[in-house]
Amino acid sequence: MADPDPAFPGSLFDETPAYSYAPADYAEGELVSVLTTQPLDRPLDYKAPPGGVADGAFVLVPLGPRLVMGVVWGRGRGGFDLSKARGINAVLPVPPMREEMRDFLEKAGAYTLTPMPAMLRLATRAPGLTDPPSMRKVYRMGEGEPDRMTDARSRVLAVLEEFGGLAFTLKELSEAAGVTSSVIKGLVKQGAVSEENTPRDLPYPTLDPSLPGKALTEAQEAAADDLRAGLRAGSYGTTLLRGITGSGKTEVYLEAVAAALAQGRQALVLLPEIALSAEFLTRVEQRFGAKPAEWHSGVTMTERRRTWKMVAEGGAQLVVGARSALFLPFRDLGLIVVDEEHDSSYKQEDGVLYNARDMAVLRASIAGAQVVLASATPSLESWVNAQAGKYRRVDLKSRFGAAVLPEMKAIDMRAEEVPSGQWISPALRQAVNQRVEAGEQSLLFLNRRGYAPVTLCRACGHQIECPQCDARMVEHRFLKRLMCHQCGENMPVPETCPKCEAEGTLAAVGPGVERLTEEATALFPEARIATLSSDLFSSARALKQAVATIAGGGADIIVGTQLVAKGHNFPALTLVGVIDSDLGLHGSDMRAAEKTFQLMRQVAGRAGRADKPGQALMQTYQPDHPVIRAILSGDEEEFWNAEAESRHQAGMPPFGRMAGIILSAEQADVAMAAGMELARHDGPIRAAGAVVYGPAPAPIARVRGWHRVRMLVKAPKGVALQRAVSDWVAGVRLPKNLRLAIDIDPQSFF
Ligand code: ADP
Ligand code: ZN
């Protein structure tokens, strides 16, 4: 018979639901408050249905002519004619939202000044929650005997016997037994195999925390012990797990995950980018014997619904996901890991403006869970919190195994002769050639997508700009289009100048990764060159594939954007050449120094992870700039101390508080006038001891045709900033054709 594949258990299942619905808190006819995702300013009252309803239950309620989904949010307020109250239409077959989750949504909403319906939308972002559970047919051993035994029939029965009471789908069973589905159907008719309907959303395969992990080094073991101790306490606590790239942070926090799972609690690992998870899922599988649930934009809708439900029912022990996984309905969350905690993608920049790192700490503090913030280059905020003793700090000082940190050196571009239209200096070129000859990999790093950032008319000097935004169009030669990196607007590359109509005068100015690839191809004709930039791949899977090929030695030179700076292992990589180290040093962003420092350290960390030492060469026109010097010297504590001191002096976060106000309107003067009006009525802000700056046109003054004006509120630490801002904004009447967004703890100032 066909061997039942032991790699199969993921699709064999035992379908007993792991939850039971909560008893009713409100009897039939009692008035309850229901929060919906509709943009109303408060929950509405409804009558509990026959059988009553529990707090937190997901329900359908009539709203005007429609039925909408909502959550029971405590007792009704009443105060109106009860005979007018409408009833709850249906209670949905999902576990009620836990009190802890409702509390989290309320606190997160209050912190980010987000209305509750929008918070509830974050927590219900799975399709089909209102549908009845979708069913499918499964097959298991029946009571009856087949009329006659054939070879194919006996294979089916043998498979079912082998797996005891487990059920199979038709496809699984026919594959495992090596028979056609009609053989199975025949056995069903005779009662030898039973056919049943079960819910389609099944629990995830069980992760086994007792499987042995890698043998840890002494330093790793000590760090893992610290994290385990936190979990044993069974209460809230945050640990900053600091360790250079390759020091084995992932190995260490997987031990914390194991500890949480062993306690029967759930764990969540947040990662900044989808591309990270392919490698990561395999590691989890190696450690725990099965893959975890996934939650990010690349996951299918069916799988999303399954994850959401299983997290709520306890059928998922571990979720690996992007920032929005924080709003999943965990039943018993024991641990949240925020990997690469400094990563700016944790801040959601549209819709609800929240920082997943901060919200993870909030959620854990409510759930009595532990947080591990892992990074090679922590955010200044977390570093300061650790210094102040609010977070525990665990350091992994050396790299795992023989790997050592790369040697860092500057290439002083003032002394290099680089022809115009080229960006690779002779010094870097020589270093790359050495690697190619030695059969080692090099990375040429440039944090700029596309071919060229500027398209200029040589006849009239016109630069092509986005028709909607205040941004230049970036040429993407691979796609044969000009693209706006702000709004996504794109157009074919014109043949004549849109301004002076001269023909053939448009020239690409400055480098993007595509252009760098062109230069590298000309300079290193013998080398195999791969370009890694997000828009060269049609899907996350294609990108994962390319990363795997390169990691397997499929390229000599990698040309890449910050996509490669994060988390991938390229064992043969021994050289990182940073094309423009000065790129992030300019600009008005208070975090420019911090971000450049982090990015450079991360990129350089790509080199020399295996047994060969690596080297990082940084092309710069400012080798004496303090940030460049700190990167080269490798003295991180000194960098953080200096950076903390300068922010302290300026009263900047985390030593002061800030809120950004973004006003946008289709007419520039509408946005500006509203800003002036707000500025004139800043009483609540001043009363709180804070100050309003602006209004001023935003650095990116137009996006998708909307004009943008910014204001900034700065307050000393300890001021009730949210309160002051909401009182202030509520006190001014703003025109209807204006959008106002409030960004608490802004990360970017565009
Ligand atoms: P980080 O998360 O700090 O970048 P990783 O946990 O990814 O570091 O470890 C870097 C590499 O070293 C990985 O390939 C990992 O499998 C390996 N490694 C780390 N610790 C051990 C260990 N104790 N035993 C075997 N391999 C290890
Ligand atoms: Zn645009």
Short mmCIF file of N, CA and C in Angstrom, two decimals, residues 94-148:
data_model
loop_
_atom_site.label_atom_id
_atom_site.label_comp_id
_atom_site.label_asym_id
_atom_site.label_seq_id
_atom_site.Cartn_x
_atom_site.Cartn_y
_atom_site.Cartn_z
N VAL A 94 -18.82 32.85 16.48
CA VAL A 94 -17.40 32.98 16.82
C VAL A 94 -17.31 33.31 18.30
N PRO A 95 -16.20 32.97 18.94
CA PRO A 95 -16.09 33.25 20.38
C PRO A 95 -16.22 34.75 20.62
N PRO A 96 -16.89 35.17 21.69
CA PRO A 96 -17.05 36.58 21.99
C PRO A 96 -15.69 37.26 22.16
N MET A 97 -15.65 38.55 21.88
CA MET A 97 -14.43 39.30 22.08
C MET A 97 -14.16 39.40 23.58
N ARG A 98 -12.93 39.04 23.94
CA ARG A 98 -12.62 39.02 25.37
C ARG A 98 -12.55 40.43 25.94
N GLU A 99 -12.79 40.52 27.22
CA GLU A 99 -12.80 41.81 27.87
C GLU A 99 -11.45 42.51 27.70
N GLU A 100 -10.40 41.71 27.78
CA GLU A 100 -9.06 42.23 27.65
C GLU A 100 -8.85 42.88 26.28
N MET A 101 -9.45 42.30 25.25
CA MET A 101 -9.34 42.85 23.90
C MET A 101 -10.13 44.14 23.78
N ARG A 102 -11.30 44.16 24.40
CA ARG A 102 -12.11 45.39 24.36
C ARG A 102 -11.38 46.52 25.07
N ASP A 103 -10.75 46.17 26.17
CA ASP A 103 -9.97 47.14 26.93
C ASP A 103 -8.81 47.65 26.08
N PHE A 104 -8.14 46.73 25.39
CA PHE A 104 -7.01 47.10 24.53
C PHE A 104 -7.46 48.06 23.44
N LEU A 105 -8.58 47.74 22.77
CA LEU A 105 -9.06 48.61 21.69
C LEU A 105 -9.40 49.99 22.23
N GLU A 106 -9.99 50.04 23.41
CA GLU A 106 -10.34 51.34 23.97
C GLU A 106 -9.10 52.15 24.31
N LYS A 107 -8.13 51.50 24.93
CA LYS A 107 -6.92 52.25 25.31
C LYS A 107 -6.11 52.65 24.08
N ALA A 108 -6.02 51.74 23.10
CA ALA A 108 -5.27 52.07 21.89
C ALA A 108 -5.98 53.19 21.13
N GLY A 109 -7.31 53.16 21.14
CA GLY A 109 -8.08 54.22 20.48
C GLY A 109 -7.88 55.56 21.18
N ALA A 110 -7.86 55.53 22.50
CA ALA A 110 -7.66 56.76 23.25
C ALA A 110 -6.24 57.29 23.04
N TYR A 111 -5.29 56.39 22.93
CA TYR A 111 -3.90 56.83 22.76
C TYR A 111 -3.69 57.46 21.40
N THR A 112 -4.24 56.80 20.36
CA THR A 112 -4.00 57.31 19.00
C THR A 112 -5.10 58.28 18.55
N LEU A 113 -6.04 58.59 19.45
CA LEU A 113 -7.17 59.46 19.13
C LEU A 113 -7.95 58.94 17.92
N THR A 114 -8.19 57.64 17.93
CA THR A 114 -8.93 57.01 16.84
C THR A 114 -10.33 56.64 17.33
N PRO A 115 -11.38 56.99 16.56
CA PRO A 115 -12.74 56.62 16.95
C PRO A 115 -12.88 55.09 17.06
N MET A 116 -13.72 54.64 17.99
CA MET A 116 -13.86 53.21 18.24
C MET A 116 -14.30 52.38 17.02
N PRO A 117 -15.21 52.89 16.17
CA PRO A 117 -15.56 52.05 15.02
C PRO A 117 -14.33 51.68 14.17
N ALA A 118 -13.40 52.64 14.05
CA ALA A 118 -12.19 52.35 13.27
C ALA A 118 -11.31 51.34 14.00
N MET A 119 -11.28 51.40 15.33
CA MET A 119 -10.51 50.41 16.09
C MET A 119 -11.12 49.02 15.90
N LEU A 120 -12.47 48.97 15.92
CA LEU A 120 -13.12 47.67 15.75
C LEU A 120 -12.85 47.09 14.36
N ARG A 121 -12.75 47.99 13.37
CA ARG A 121 -12.43 47.50 12.02
C ARG A 121 -11.07 46.81 12.02
N LEU A 122 -10.11 47.37 12.76
CA LEU A 122 -8.79 46.74 12.83
C LEU A 122 -8.88 45.33 13.41
N ALA A 123 -9.82 45.17 14.34
CA ALA A 123 -9.91 43.89 15.05
C ALA A 123 -10.78 42.87 14.33
N THR A 124 -11.38 43.27 13.23
CA THR A 124 -12.27 42.34 12.52
C THR A 124 -11.89 42.24 11.05
N ARG A 125 -10.61 42.38 10.79
CA ARG A 125 -10.19 42.36 9.39
C ARG A 125 -10.00 40.94 8.86
N ALA A 126 -11.05 40.17 8.93
CA ALA A 126 -11.02 38.84 8.33
C ALA A 126 -12.33 38.71 7.57
N PRO A 127 -12.29 38.13 6.39
CA PRO A 127 -13.51 38.05 5.60
C PRO A 127 -14.43 36.96 6.15
N GLY A 128 -15.69 37.10 5.90
CA GLY A 128 -16.62 36.01 6.17
C GLY A 128 -16.91 35.74 7.63
N LEU A 129 -16.65 36.71 8.51
CA LEU A 129 -16.94 36.46 9.92
C LEU A 129 -18.44 36.32 10.16
N THR A 130 -19.22 36.94 9.26
CA THR A 130 -20.66 36.88 9.46
C THR A 130 -21.27 35.66 8.79
N ASP A 131 -20.48 34.94 8.00
CA ASP A 131 -21.02 33.75 7.32
C ASP A 131 -21.19 32.61 8.32
N PRO A 132 -22.13 31.70 8.03
CA PRO A 132 -22.16 30.48 8.83
C PRO A 132 -20.87 29.73 8.55
N PRO A 133 -20.40 28.93 9.50
CA PRO A 133 -19.14 28.22 9.28
C PRO A 133 -19.24 27.43 7.99
N SER A 134 -18.24 27.57 7.12
CA SER A 134 -18.35 26.83 5.88
C SER A 134 -17.89 25.39 6.13
N MET A 135 -18.56 24.46 5.46
CA MET A 135 -18.36 23.05 5.78
C MET A 135 -17.66 22.35 4.65
N ARG A 136 -17.07 21.21 4.95
CA ARG A 136 -16.60 20.34 3.89
C ARG A 136 -16.74 18.88 4.33
N LYS A 137 -16.68 18.01 3.34
CA LYS A 137 -16.86 16.59 3.63
C LYS A 137 -15.53 15.98 4.03
N VAL A 138 -15.59 15.14 5.08
CA VAL A 138 -14.40 14.38 5.46
C VAL A 138 -14.77 12.91 5.62
N TYR A 139 -13.74 12.07 5.57
CA TYR A 139 -13.96 10.63 5.53
C TYR A 139 -13.17 9.95 6.64
N ARG A 140 -13.79 8.99 7.29
CA ARG A 140 -13.09 8.17 8.27
C ARG A 140 -13.64 6.75 8.26
N MET A 141 -13.06 5.88 9.09
CA MET A 141 -13.46 4.48 9.10
C MET A 141 -14.93 4.35 9.45
N GLY A 142 -15.67 3.53 8.67
CA GLY A 142 -17.08 3.30 8.95
C GLY A 142 -17.31 1.98 9.67
N GLU A 143 -18.59 1.70 9.90
CA GLU A 143 -18.96 0.48 10.64
C GLU A 143 -19.08 -0.74 9.72
N GLY A 144 -19.56 -0.49 8.49
CA GLY A 144 -19.92 -1.60 7.60
C GLY A 144 -18.74 -2.36 7.01
N GLU A 145 -19.09 -3.41 6.27
CA GLU A 145 -18.08 -4.23 5.58
C GLU A 145 -18.30 -4.08 4.07
N PRO A 146 -17.25 -3.97 3.28
CA PRO A 146 -17.44 -3.94 1.83
C PRO A 146 -17.92 -5.30 1.31
N ASP A 147 -18.76 -5.27 0.22
CA ASP A 147 -19.29 -6.55 -0.30
C ASP A 147 -18.17 -7.45 -0.81
N ARG A 148 -17.19 -6.82 -1.48
CA ARG A 148 -16.02 -7.64 -1.85
C ARG A 148 -14.78 -6.77 -1.71
#
